CSV table of C-alpha atoms and ligand atoms in Angstrom, one decimal:
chain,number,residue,atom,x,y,z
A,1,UNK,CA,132.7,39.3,230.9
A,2,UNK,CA,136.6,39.4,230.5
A,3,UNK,CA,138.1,38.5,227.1
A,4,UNK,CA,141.7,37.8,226.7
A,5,UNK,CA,143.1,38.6,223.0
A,6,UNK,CA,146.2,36.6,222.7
A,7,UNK,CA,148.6,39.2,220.6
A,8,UNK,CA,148.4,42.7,219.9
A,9,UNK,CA,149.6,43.3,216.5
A,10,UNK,CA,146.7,44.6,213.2
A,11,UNK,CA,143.9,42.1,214.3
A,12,UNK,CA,144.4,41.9,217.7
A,13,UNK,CA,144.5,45.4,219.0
A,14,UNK,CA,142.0,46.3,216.5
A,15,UNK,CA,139.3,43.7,217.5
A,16,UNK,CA,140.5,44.5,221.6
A,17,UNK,CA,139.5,48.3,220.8
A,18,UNK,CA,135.8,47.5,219.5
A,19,UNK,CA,135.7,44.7,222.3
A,20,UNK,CA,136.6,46.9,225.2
A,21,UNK,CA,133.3,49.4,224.5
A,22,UNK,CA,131.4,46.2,226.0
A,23,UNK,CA,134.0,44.2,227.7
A,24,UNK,CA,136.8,44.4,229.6
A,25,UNK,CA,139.7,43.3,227.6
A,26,UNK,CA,143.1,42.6,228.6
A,27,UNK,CA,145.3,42.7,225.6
A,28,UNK,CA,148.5,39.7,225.9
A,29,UNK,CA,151.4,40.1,223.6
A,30,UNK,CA,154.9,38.6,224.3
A,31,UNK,CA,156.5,41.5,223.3
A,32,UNK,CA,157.2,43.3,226.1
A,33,UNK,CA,157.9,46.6,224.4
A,34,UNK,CA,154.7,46.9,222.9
A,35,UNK,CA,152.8,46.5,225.7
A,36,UNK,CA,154.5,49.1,227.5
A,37,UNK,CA,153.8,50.8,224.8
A,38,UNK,CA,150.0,50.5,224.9
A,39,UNK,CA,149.8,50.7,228.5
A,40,UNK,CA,151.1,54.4,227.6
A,41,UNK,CA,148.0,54.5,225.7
A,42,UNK,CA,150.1,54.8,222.1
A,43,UNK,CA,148.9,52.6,219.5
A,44,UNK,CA,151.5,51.1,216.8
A,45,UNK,CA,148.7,50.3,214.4
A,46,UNK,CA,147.2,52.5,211.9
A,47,UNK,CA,143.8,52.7,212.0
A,48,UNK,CA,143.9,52.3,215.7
A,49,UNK,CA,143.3,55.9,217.2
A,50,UNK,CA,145.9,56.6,220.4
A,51,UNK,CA,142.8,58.8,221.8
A,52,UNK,CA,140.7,55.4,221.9
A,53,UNK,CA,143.3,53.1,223.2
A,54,UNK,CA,143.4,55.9,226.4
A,55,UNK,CA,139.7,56.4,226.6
A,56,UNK,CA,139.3,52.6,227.2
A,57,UNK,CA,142.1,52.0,229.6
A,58,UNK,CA,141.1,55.4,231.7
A,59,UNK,CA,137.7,53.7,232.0
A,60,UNK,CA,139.3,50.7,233.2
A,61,UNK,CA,138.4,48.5,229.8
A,62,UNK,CA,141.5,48.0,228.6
A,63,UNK,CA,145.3,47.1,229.3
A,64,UNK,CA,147.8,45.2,227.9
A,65,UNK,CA,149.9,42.6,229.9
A,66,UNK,CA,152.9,40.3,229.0
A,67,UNK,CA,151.9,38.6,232.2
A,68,UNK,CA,150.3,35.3,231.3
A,69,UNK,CA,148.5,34.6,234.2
A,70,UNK,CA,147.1,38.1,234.4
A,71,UNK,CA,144.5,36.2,231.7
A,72,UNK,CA,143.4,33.7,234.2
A,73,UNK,CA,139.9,35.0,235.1
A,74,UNK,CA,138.8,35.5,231.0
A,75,UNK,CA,135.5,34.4,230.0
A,76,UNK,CA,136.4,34.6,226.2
A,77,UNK,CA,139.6,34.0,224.9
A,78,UNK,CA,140.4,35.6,220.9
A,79,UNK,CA,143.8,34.3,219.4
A,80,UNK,CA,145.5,37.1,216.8
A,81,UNK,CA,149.1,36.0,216.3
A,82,UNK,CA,150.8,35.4,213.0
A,83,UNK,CA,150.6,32.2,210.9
A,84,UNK,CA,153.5,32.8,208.7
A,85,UNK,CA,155.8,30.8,206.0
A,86,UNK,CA,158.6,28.3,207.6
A,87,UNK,CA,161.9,28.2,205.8
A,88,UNK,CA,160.7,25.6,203.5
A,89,UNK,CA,157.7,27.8,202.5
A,90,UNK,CA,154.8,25.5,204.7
A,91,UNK,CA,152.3,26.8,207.2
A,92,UNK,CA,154.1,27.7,210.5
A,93,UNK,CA,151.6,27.2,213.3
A,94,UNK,CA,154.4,27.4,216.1
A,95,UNK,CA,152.3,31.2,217.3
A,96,UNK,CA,149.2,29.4,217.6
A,97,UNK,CA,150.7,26.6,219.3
A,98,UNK,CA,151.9,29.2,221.5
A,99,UNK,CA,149.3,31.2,221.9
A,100,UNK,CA,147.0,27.8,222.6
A,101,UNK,CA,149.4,27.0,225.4
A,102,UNK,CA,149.1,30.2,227.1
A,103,UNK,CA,145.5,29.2,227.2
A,104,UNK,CA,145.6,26.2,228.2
A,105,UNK,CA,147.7,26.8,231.1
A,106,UNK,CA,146.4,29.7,232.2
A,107,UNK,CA,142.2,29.4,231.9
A,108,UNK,CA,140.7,28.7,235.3
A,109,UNK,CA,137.4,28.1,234.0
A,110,UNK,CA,135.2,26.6,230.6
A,111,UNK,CA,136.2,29.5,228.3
A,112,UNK,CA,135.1,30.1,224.8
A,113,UNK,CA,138.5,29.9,222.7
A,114,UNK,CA,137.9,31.8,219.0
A,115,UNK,CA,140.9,32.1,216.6
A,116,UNK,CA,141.0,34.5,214.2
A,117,UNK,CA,144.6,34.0,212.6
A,118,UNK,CA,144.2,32.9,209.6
A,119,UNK,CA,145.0,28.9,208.7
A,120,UNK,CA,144.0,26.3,206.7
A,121,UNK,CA,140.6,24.5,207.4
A,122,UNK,CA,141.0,21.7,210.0
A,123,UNK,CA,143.3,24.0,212.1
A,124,UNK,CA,140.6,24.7,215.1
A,125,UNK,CA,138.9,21.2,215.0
A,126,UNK,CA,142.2,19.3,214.5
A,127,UNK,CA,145.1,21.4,215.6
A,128,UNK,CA,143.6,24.5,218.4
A,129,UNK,CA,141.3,22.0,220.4
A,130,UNK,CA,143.3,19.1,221.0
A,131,UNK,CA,146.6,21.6,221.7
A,132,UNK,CA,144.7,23.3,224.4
A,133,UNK,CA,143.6,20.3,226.1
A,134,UNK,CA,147.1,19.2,225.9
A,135,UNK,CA,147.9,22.1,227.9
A,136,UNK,CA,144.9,22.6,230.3
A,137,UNK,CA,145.1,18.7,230.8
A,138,UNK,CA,141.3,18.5,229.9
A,139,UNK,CA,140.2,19.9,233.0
A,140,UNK,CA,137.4,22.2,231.3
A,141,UNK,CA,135.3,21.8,228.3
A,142,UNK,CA,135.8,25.0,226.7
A,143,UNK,CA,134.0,25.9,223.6
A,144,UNK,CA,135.4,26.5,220.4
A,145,UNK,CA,134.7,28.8,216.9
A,146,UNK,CA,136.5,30.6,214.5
A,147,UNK,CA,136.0,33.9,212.9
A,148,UNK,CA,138.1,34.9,210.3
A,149,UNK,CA,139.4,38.1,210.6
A,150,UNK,CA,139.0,40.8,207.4
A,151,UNK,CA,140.7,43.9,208.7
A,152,UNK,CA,142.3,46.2,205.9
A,153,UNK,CA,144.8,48.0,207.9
A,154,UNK,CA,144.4,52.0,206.9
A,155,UNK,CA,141.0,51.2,205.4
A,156,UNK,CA,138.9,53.8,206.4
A,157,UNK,CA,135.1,52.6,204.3
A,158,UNK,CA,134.9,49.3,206.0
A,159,UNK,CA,135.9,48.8,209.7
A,160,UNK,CA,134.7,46.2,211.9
A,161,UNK,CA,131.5,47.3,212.4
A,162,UNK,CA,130.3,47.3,208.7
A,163,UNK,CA,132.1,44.8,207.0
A,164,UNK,CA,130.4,41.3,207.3
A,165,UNK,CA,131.9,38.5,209.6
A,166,UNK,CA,132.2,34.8,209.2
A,167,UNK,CA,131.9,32.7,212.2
A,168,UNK,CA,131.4,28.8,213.2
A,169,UNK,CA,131.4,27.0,216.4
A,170,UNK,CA,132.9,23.4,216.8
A,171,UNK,CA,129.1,23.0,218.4
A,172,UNK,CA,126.1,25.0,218.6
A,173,UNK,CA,126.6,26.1,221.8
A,174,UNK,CA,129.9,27.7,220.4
A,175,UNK,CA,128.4,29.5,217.7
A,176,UNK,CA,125.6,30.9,219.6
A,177,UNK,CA,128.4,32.6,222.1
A,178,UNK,CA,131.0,33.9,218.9
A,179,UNK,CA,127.4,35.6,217.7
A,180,UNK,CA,126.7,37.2,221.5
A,181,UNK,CA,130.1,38.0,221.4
A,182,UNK,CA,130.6,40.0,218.1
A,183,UNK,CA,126.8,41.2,217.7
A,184,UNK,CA,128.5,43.9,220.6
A,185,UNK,CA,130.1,45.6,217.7
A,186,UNK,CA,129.6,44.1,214.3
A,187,UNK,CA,126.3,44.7,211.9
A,188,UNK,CA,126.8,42.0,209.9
A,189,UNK,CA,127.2,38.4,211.0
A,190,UNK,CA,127.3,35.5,208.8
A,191,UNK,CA,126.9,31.9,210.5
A,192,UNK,CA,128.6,29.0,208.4
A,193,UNK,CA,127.7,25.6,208.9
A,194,UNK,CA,131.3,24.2,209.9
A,195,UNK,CA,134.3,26.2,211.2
A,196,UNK,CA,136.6,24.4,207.6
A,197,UNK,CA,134.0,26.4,206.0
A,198,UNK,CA,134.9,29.8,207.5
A,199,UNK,CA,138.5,28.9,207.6
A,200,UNK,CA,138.4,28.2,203.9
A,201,UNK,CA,136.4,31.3,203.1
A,202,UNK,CA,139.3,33.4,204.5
A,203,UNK,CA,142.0,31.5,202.4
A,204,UNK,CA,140.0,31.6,199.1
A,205,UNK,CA,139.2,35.5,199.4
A,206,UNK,CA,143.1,35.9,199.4
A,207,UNK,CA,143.6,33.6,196.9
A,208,UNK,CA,141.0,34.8,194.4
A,209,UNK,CA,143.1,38.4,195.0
A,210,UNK,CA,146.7,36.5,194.7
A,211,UNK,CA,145.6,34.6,191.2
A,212,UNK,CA,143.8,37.9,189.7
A,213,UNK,CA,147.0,40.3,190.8
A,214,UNK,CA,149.0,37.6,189.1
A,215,UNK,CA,146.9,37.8,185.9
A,216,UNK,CA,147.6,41.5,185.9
A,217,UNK,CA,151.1,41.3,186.0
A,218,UNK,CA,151.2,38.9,183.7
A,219,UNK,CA,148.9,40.9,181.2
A,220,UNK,CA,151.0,44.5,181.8
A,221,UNK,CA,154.5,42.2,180.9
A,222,UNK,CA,151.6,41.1,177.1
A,223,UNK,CA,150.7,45.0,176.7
A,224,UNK,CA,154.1,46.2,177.1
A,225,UNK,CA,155.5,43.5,174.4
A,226,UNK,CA,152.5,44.7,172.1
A,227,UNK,CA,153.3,47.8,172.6
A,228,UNK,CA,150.2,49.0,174.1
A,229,UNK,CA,149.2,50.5,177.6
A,230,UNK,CA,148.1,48.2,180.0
A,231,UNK,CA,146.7,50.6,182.1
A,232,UNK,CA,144.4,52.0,179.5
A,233,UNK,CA,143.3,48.2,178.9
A,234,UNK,CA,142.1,47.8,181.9
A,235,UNK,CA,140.0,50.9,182.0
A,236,UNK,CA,138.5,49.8,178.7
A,237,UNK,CA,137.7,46.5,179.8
A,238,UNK,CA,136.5,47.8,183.4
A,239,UNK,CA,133.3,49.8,181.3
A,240,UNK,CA,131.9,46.4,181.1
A,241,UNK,CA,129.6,46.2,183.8
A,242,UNK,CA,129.2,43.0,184.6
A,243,UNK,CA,131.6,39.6,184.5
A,244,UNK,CA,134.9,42.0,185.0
A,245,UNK,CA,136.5,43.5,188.3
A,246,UNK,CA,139.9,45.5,188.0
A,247,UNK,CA,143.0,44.8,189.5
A,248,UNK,CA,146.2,47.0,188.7
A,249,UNK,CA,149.6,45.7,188.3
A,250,UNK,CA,152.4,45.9,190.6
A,251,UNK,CA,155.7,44.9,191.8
A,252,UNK,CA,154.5,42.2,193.2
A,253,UNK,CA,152.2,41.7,196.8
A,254,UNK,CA,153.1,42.2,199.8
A,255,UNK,CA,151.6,42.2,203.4
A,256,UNK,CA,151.1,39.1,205.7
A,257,UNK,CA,148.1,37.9,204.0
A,258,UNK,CA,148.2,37.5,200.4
A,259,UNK,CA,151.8,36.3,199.5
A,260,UNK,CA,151.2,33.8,202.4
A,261,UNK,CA,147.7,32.7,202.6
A,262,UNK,CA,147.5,31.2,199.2
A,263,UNK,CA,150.0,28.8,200.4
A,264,UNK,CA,148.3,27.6,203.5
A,265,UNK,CA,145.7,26.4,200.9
A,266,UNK,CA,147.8,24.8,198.5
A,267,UNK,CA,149.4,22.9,200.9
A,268,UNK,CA,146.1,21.6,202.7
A,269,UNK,CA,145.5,21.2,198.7
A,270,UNK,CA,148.6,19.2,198.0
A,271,UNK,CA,148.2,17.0,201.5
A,272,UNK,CA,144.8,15.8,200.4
A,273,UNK,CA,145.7,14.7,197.0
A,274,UNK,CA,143.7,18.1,195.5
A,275,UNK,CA,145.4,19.7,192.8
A,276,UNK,CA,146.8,23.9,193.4
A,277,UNK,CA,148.5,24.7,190.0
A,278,UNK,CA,146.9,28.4,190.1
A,279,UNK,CA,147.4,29.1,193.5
A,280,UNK,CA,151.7,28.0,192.8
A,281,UNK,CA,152.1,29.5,189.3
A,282,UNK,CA,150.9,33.1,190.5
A,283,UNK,CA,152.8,33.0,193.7
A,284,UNK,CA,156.0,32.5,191.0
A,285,UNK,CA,154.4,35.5,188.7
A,286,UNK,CA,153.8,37.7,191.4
A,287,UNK,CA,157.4,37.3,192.9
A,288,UNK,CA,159.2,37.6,189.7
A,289,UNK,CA,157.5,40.7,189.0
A,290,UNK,CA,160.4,42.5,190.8
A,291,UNK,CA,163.3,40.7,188.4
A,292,UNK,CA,160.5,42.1,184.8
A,293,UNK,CA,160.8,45.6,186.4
A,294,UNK,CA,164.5,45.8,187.0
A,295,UNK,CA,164.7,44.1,183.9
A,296,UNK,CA,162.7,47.3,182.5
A,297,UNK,CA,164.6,49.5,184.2
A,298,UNK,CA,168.0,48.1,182.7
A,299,UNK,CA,167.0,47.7,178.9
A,300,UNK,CA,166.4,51.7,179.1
A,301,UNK,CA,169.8,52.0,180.5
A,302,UNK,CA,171.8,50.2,177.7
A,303,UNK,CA,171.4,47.0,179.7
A,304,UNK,CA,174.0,48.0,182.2
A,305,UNK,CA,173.0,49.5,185.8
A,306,UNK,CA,176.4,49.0,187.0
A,307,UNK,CA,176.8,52.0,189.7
A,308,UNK,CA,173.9,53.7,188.9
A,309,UNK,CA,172.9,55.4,192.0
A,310,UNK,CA,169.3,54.1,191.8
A,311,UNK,CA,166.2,55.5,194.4
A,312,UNK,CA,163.6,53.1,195.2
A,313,UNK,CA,160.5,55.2,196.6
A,314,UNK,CA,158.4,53.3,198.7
A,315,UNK,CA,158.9,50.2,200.2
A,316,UNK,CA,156.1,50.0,202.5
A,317,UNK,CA,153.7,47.1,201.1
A,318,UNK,CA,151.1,49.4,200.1
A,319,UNK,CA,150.1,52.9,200.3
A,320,UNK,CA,149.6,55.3,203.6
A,321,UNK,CA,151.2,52.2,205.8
A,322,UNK,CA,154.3,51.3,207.8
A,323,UNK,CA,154.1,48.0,207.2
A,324,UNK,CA,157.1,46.1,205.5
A,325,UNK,CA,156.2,42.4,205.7
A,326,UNK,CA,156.9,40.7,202.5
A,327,UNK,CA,157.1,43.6,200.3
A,328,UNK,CA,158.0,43.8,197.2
A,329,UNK,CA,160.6,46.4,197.4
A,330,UNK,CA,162.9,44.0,199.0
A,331,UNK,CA,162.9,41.8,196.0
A,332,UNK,CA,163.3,44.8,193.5
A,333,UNK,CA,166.3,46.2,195.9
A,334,UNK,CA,168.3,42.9,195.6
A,335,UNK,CA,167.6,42.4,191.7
A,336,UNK,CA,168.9,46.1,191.5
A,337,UNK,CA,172.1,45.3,193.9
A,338,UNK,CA,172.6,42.2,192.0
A,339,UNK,CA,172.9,44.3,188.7
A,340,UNK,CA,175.4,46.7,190.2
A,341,UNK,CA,173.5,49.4,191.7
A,342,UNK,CA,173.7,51.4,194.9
A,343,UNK,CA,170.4,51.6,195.8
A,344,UNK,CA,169.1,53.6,198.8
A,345,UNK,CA,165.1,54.1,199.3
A,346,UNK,CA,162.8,56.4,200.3
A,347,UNK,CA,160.3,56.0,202.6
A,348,UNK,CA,159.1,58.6,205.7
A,349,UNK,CA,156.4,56.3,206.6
A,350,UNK,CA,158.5,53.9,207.5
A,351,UNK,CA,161.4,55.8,208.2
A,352,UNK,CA,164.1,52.8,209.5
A,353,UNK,CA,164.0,49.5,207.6
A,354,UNK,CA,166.5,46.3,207.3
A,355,UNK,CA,169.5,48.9,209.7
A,356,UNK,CA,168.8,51.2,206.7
A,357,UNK,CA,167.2,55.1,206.8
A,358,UNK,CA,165.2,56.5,204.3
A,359,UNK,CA,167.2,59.1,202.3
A,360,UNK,CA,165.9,62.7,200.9
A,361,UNK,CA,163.7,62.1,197.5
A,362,UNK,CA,166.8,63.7,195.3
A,363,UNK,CA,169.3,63.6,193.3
A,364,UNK,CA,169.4,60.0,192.2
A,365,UNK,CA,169.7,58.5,188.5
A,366,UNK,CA,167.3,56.6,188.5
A,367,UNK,CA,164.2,56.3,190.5
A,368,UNK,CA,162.0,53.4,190.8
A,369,UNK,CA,158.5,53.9,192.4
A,370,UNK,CA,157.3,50.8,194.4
A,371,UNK,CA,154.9,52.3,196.6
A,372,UNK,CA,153.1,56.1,196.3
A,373,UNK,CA,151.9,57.1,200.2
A,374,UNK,CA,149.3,59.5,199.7
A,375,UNK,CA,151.9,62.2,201.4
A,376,UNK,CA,154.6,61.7,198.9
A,377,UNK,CA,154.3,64.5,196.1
A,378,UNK,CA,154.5,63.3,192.1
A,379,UNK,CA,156.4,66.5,191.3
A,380,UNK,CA,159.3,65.6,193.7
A,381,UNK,CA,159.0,61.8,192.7
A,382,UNK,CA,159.9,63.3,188.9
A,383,UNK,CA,162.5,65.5,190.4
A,384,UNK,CA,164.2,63.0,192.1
A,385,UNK,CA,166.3,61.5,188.9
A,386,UNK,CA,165.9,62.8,185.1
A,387,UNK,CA,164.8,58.7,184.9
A,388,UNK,CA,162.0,57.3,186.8
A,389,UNK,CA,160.3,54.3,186.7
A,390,UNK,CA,156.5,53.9,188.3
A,391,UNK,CA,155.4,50.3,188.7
A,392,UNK,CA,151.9,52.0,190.5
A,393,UNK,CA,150.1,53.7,187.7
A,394,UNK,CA,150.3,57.2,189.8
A,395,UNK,CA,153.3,59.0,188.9
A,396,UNK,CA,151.9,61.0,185.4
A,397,UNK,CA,155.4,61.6,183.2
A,398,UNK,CA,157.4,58.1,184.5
A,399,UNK,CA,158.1,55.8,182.5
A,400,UNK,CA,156.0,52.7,183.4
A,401,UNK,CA,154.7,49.4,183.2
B,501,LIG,N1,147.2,42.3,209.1
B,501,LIG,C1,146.1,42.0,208.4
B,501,LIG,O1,145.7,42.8,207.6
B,501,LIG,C2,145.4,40.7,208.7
B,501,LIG,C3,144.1,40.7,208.1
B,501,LIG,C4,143.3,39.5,208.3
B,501,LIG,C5,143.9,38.4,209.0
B,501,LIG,N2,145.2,38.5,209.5
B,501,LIG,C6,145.7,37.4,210.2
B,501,LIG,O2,145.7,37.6,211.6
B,501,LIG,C7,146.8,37.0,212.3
B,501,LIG,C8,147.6,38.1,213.0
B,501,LIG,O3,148.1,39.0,212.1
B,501,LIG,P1,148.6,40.4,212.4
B,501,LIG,O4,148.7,41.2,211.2
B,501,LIG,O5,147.7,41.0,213.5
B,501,LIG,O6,150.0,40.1,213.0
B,501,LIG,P2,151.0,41.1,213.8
B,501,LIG,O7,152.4,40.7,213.6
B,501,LIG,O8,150.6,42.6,213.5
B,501,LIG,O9,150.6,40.9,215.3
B,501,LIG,C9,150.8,39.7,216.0
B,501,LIG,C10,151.2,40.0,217.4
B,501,LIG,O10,151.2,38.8,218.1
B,501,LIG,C11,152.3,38.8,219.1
B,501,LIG,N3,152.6,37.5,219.4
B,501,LIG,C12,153.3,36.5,218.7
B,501,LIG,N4,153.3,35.4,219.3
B,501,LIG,C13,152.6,35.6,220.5
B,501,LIG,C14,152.3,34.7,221.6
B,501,LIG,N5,152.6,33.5,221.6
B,501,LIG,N6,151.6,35.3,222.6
B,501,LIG,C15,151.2,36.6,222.6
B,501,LIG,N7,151.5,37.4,221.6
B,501,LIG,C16,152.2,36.9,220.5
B,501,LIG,C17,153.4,39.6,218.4
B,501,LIG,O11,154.3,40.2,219.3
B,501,LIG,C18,152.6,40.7,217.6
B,501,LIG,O12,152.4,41.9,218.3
B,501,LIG,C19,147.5,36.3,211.2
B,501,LIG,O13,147.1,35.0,211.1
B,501,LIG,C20,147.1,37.0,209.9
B,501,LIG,O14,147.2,36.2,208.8
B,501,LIG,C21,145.9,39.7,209.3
């Protein structure tokens, strides 16, 4: 068997690792860099060990290829490339258009086609199928399922192998090969009786995340007006032990799934007449989190951060990654600009962001704590400015939300 994973990036190389200890995988991304790259045997994903990516392509299980027909003897075909925003804020689907023309075009044979990108429900049935007969002009009758992907990048409890997968086939014939396919390397798998039902699984999981991160930050914006600490709150309320889960305030989300996904499922919402009020108001609470904080930040400062030289530390998403996509610190680093601040960040685990370099953690006057990596030490986070401002809950001594 020869599976094809149509891009390389979190899911894709992750899911091609566990699939090349069965299967010989060839690993397609159109970025040529990064497949030179991974041909080195150097992986770009955390969580993705360079010593496994080299095991499997010196036993011949694995390359990576920006070659589209290299893919044309695959028996299984995964798609893993973005689904992000457009400018006007609506599912873009123009990867998995993409991706489904590379297959189209390039399958010599009935394959089985799964997606795992994440979209809104109707997008294998109604959008994937009928793009990839477009392209392979109907020639083969290729089966069809989707299986959401649930990947926590730098997540070390729950991998692929342990954490339960959703799957659906467009037919039974379908389902029965996703399930031969991922029983390989995954304990748990969880058939669903249409693949809208898996598809909207995925989105509502986010969602349910987005709306109760939203609820935080609006409740840490109550506790601080009542003078009270939200963070203790939260532990109070979290000894119940039934009926509550915690979430922790923030400066917002970040990451390509939950800023984005909620709004593949409004929209579907919207375009079928269904109302998505939650899903809309906490995307707006969740982005203006970044203006409350700076807002914070300035009251303490006599209202005025006009060339303050301000230190924003962190500005990866979330903690221990490199990943930048939608995070909040780029909201809170305009707000602060906007103000008058000069603002430079500090980040070693991303290192290079936006043509800017992270800076040493010193000698600021104010510092503003968006993200805490596990590597980055609290003492020097307090030494960095006689004023800093934690919007994590880890920094003890910083002022906070
Ligand atoms: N990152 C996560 O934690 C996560 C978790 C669950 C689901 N998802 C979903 O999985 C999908 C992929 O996300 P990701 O985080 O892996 O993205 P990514 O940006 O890390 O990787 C996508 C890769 O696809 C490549 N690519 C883009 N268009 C291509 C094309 N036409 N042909 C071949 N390669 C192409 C890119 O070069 C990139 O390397 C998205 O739908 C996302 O919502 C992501």
């Amino acid at each position: 068997m020869k599976v094809g994973v149509i891009g390389q990036g979190y899911v894709g190389l992750t899911i091609s690792l566990y699939a090349s200890d069965y299967f010989e995988v060839i690993g397609f991304d159109s970025n040529t860099k990064i497949v030179n790259q991974l041909n080195f045997g150097n992986s770009h994903i955390e969580g993705v060990e360079s010593s496994a990516l080299e095991k499997n392509i010196s036993a011949g299980n694995y390359r990576a290829t920006s070659i589209a027909s290299e893919l044309m003897h695959c028996d299984i075909f995964v798609i893993a490339v973005p689904t992000p925003l457009d400018s006007k804020r609506q599912p873009d689907l123009s990867y998995i258009e993409a991706a489904c023309k590379t297959i189209g075009e390039n399958a010599t044979r009935a394959v089985l086609v799964i997606n795992e990108s994440t979209s809104f429900p109707g997008t294998l049935r109604g959008f994937i199928k009928p793009t990839i007969e477009r392209y392979s002009k109907k020639v083969f009758e290729h089966h069809y399922a989707i299986s959401p992907e649930r990947v926590d990048p730098g997540r070390t409890d729950f991998n692929q192998k342990n954490t339960p997968r959703l799957y659906s086939g467009l037919t039974a014939e379908a389902s029965a090969r996703t399930r031969a396919f991922y029983s390989k390397f995954c304990d748990n798998l969880v058939e669903v009786s249409s693949p809208e039902v898996a598809e909207a699984a995925k989105l509502f999981e986010n969602t349910f995340r987005q709306v109760n991160i939203a609820l935080v930050n609006e409740f840490a914006q109550i506790a601080h007006a009542l003078g009270i600490s939200v963070y203790e709150t939260l532990d109070a309320a979290n000894t119940k032990p039934y009926g509550f889960m915690k979430f922790s305030p923030s400066a917002g989300v970040g990451g390509h799934c939950i800023p984005v996904d909620p709004t593949y499922l409004a929209a579907v919402a919207e375009e079928h007449g269904a109302p998505a009020t939650f899903i809309r108001r906490a995307n707006e609470v969740n982005l203006e989190m970044s203006e409350y904080i700076v807002r914070r930040v300035a009251e303490d400062h006599g209202g005025n951060l006009q060339g303050k030289s301000v230190l924003v530390v962190g500005v990866a998403y979330k903690p221990n990654v490199a990943d930048v996509r939608e995070t909040a610190a780029e909201l809170v680093i305009a707000h602060l600009r906007n103000q008058g601040a000069v603002v430079s960040w500090h980040d070693e685990v991303v290192g290079h962001w936006k043509g800017e370099n992270s800076v040493p953690l010193q000698g600021a006057d104010i510092a503003v704590v968006v993200t805490k990596h596990a590597s980055v030490d609290e003492e020097k986070i307090l030494a960095s400015a006689p004023y800093v401002f934690d919007t994590t809950g880890k920094v003890k001594g910083a002022k906070g939300l």
